[in-house]
Amino acid sequence: MKEPLNSAEAPITQKLIKQISNVCFSVFVFAVLIITVIAITYQPPDPWLESAPALTHLFTQVENATFKDDSSVLKTGEDFSLPPALAPSSVLQPITETVIANYEHNLTSNATLGPTACAEDLEDGVNCSDPRVLIAIERFNLRLFKSIVFLEYSTPVNGSKPNQCDVAWKFRNRKEKSWRKYRDFRRFRIGLGDDCAYKVIGASGWHSGVNARRPRPRPTPANRNPKISAPYRDSEINDTIPKINSDTNFRRGRYLYYSRGGDYCKGMNHYMWSFLCALGEAQYLNRTFVMDLSVCLASQYNPSGKDEEGKDFRFYFDFEHLKEEASIVEEREFLRDWKRWDKNHKRKIPVRKVASYKTTPMQLKKDRSTIIWRHFDAPEPENYWYRVCEGQAANNIKRPWHALWKSKRLMNIVSEISGKMDWDFDAVHVVRGEKAQNKQLWPHLDADTSPEAIVSKLQGMIQPWRNLYIATNEPFYNYFDKLRSHYKVHLLDDYKELWGNTSDWYNETTALNGGRPVNFDGYMRAEIDTEVFIRGKTRVETFYNLTSDCKDGINTC
Ligand SMILES: *[C@@H]1O[C@H](CO)[C@@H](O)[C@H](O)[C@H]1NC(C)=O
Ligand SMILES: *[C@@H]1O[C@H](CO)[C@@H](O)[C@H](O)[C@H]1NC(C)=O
Ligand SMILES: *[C@@H]1O[C@H](CO)[C@@H](O)[C@H](O)[C@H]1NC(C)=O
Ligand SMILES: *[C@@H]1O[C@H](CO)[C@@H](O)[C@H](O)[C@H]1NC(C)=O
Ligand SMILES: *[C@@H]1O[C@H](CO)[C@@H](O)[C@H](O)[C@H]1NC(C)=O
Ligand SMILES: *[C@@H]1O[C@H](CO)[C@@H](O)[C@H](O)[C@H]1NC(C)=O
Ligand SMILES: *[C@@H]1O[C@H](CO)[C@@H](O)[C@H](O)[C@H]1NC(C)=O
Ligand SMILES: *[C@@H]1O[C@H](CO)[C@@H](O)[C@H](O)[C@H]1NC(C)=O
Ligand SMILES: *[C@@H]1O[C@H](CO)[C@@H](O)[C@H](O)[C@H]1NC(C)=O
Ligand SMILES: *[C@@H]1O[C@H](CO)[C@@H](O)[C@H](O)[C@H]1NC(C)=O
C-alpha cells in the first residue's frame, strides 16, 4: 500500500486544459514544465511506509487498526531526508575551515592587528577580543566536534583566570535535518604555539563559558553575516496562537474543519498519521486547517496509566514551525469568529457538512463554501480521520511530514544531553515493557534484552569505556547496572534536572500551561530518547541487532 507518487499531477493537468484559454496557453506550458520537473525531483516517500513495512500491513487491515507505538523510535519530520523545509531568510552559513582561512587572510593583509602574541607577555593575560584568539578557538572546535555544524560565534570574553576566554556559538547537529539552531558556550584555556600563534590548550564542558552566556546585542567581528543582528534566544520561541483579526478576513478565508473522531485518545503514532492526513487534505483543497491544539495523551504514556485530556500540542511538537509550513487556525479562535460573524450578519457563513469519509477530497475540490466541515460520527473504525486519505485519495494527498517537528523545548534538552557527552557517545535502544512480557508475539525479546545478554552482545559492537546512552522504556533505573563495569552508562533519568522545577523547560511549559506545572510524561521521554539515540555514533537497535524477534510480533519481518 505504498502511496503512488507520480500520478497526482495528471488529473489536475487535464482539468487545467479545459479551464485555461488559449491566451494563457504558454503560461500553462511553462507550468506543466515546472510541475514535471517537480514530479521528477520531488518524490518524498512516506517515511513510515519506507521505514516500517509492518505498518503497511496494519493499514491494509483497517478494521480496528491500532498502532502499537509504546516503545518505537518516534521519528518526525526533522529525522528524514525529505525536501528541506523552507528555511527562514536568516539561515546562517556554516563556518568551515575555508571561511576561517578567508577571515584570517583578510585580517593579516589589512595589518590592523598588533604584533603577534610572542612579542607580548601572556602573563598579563590573553586579550580575548583579539580576533586571532577566536580563530584559534574556531579551529579547535572544528577539529573536536565533527558532528556539529558551527554557525555563528560571539566575540570571546574574559574567563575567570587571565589565560581563559569564554565564547558562545550557535550550532546545528548534522543528524538533524532541520535548520533549527542551538546554543553552547564554553571556557577555553589559551596558550601559545611554537609559531607564536594562539593555541587552545584546554577546553571545559558543555555550557561552561558562563561569562559568554548573555547574548550580545551588538554585531561583532565574529558575526560575519551582516544580515543577522537579533540575538537568538529560546525564551522567544514564538508559538503563540495566530489570530484571524477581522470579520472580513474571516469571511475571505476558506477552511477545512474536522470534528473530533475516533482518533481521540489513541496512541501518538495514530494521532500523527491522522493529523497529517487532515493537514494534507487541507493543502490539497487549498484551505486553512482548523486545528485543535488540545491533545489527549493515551494511557501508555502517562505515569497515571490513564488517558489524559487537555495536553497542549506545543508540549510535543513545534507549533512555530507548523505555522510557517502550513496554513492553520486554532479551533477556539475559529469558532469564536464564526459565531461572531453569524450573530452580526443576516447571511450566514456558507458551510458544507460532510458526513462520511467516503466523500473524497476530489469531490470537495470544487466546493466554494467558506467552511467544509467533516464529521466523524460513525462507529469505530469508520470514524478515524486517516480514512479520508485511503483509496483513491491516497493518490492525491501527501502527508506533509516536513511540517511536523518535535518541540524545540524538548530538542533543547536533547542538545544538552548530547552536548554534555561532547557528542561523542554510542547508543543502544532497549525495548522492554509490554513487548518483553508478551512471549507469544516476542518469544525471545525478554531474554535477549536481559542485562547479561546486552553486555555480551554490545562487547562485539562498542569499545569498552565509551559513553553509552541507553534509550529504553524499562522503568527500573538499576536494570542496566551490569553494563556499568564496561561502559560509562547514561540514562535519561541521569538528566532529571533538565526538566526539574528549576529548569528552562519547566519554566516555559508552566507559562504555556497557564501557570500550572506540566508533567514530564512518557511521550516526551520517548521523543528525547529517540533524538539522543539518533545522535549516537554507533547505534544498536533492539530489533535486528539485539534480538531476532520481529518488531511487530512473530512472523512480521
Ligand atoms: C473491533 O473492536 C471492537 C471493540 O473494540 C470489537 O467488538 C470487534 O470485534 C473488533 N473487530 C475486529 C474485526 O477485530
Ligand atoms: C575578505 O575580504 C573579501 C574582499 O576583500 C570579502 O569578499 C570577504 O567576504 C572577506 N572574508 C571574510 C571572511 O571576511
Ligand atoms: C581590509 O578591510 C576592509 C574593511 O575594513 C575590507 O573591505 C577589505 O576587503 C580588507 N582588505 C583585504 C585585502 O581583505
Ligand atoms: C580582560 O582581561 C584583560 C587581561 O587580563 C584585562 O586587561 C581586561 O581589562 C579584562 N576585561 C574585562 C572586560 O574585564
Ligand atoms: C585587544 O584586541 C583588540 C582587537 O585587536 C584591541 O582593539 C584591543 O585594544 C586589545 N586590548 C588590549 C588590552 O590590548
Ligand atoms: C509571533 O508570531 C506571530 C505570527 O504567528 C506574529 O504575529 C507575532 O508578532 C510574533 N511574535 C513575536 C514576539 O515575534
Ligand atoms: C489558494 O488560495 C489562495 C487564497 O485563499 C489563493 O490566493 C490562491 O490563488 C489559491 N491557489 C490555488 C492553486 O487555488
Ligand atoms: C522543587 O522541587 C523540590 C523537590 O521536588 C522541592 O523541594 C522544591 O520546593 C521545589 N521548588 C519549587 C520552587 O517549586
Ligand atoms: C520563568 O523565569 C523567569 C525569569 O527567570 C521568571 O520571571 C518567570 O516568572 C518564570 N516563569 C515561571 C512560570 O516560573
Ligand atoms: C544493526 O543491524 C543492522 C541491520 O542488520 C546493521 O546494518 C547494523 O550494522 C547493526 N548495527 C550494529 C552496531 O552492529
PDB file of C-alpha atoms in Angstrom, residues 206 264 399:
ATOM      1  CA  TRP A 206      29.017  21.991  27.794  1.00  0.00           C
ATOM      2  CA  TYR A 264      -9.017  10.966  20.141  1.00  0.00           C
ATOM      3  CA  ARG A 399       1.040  13.860   4.230  1.00  0.00           C
TER       4      ARG A 399
END
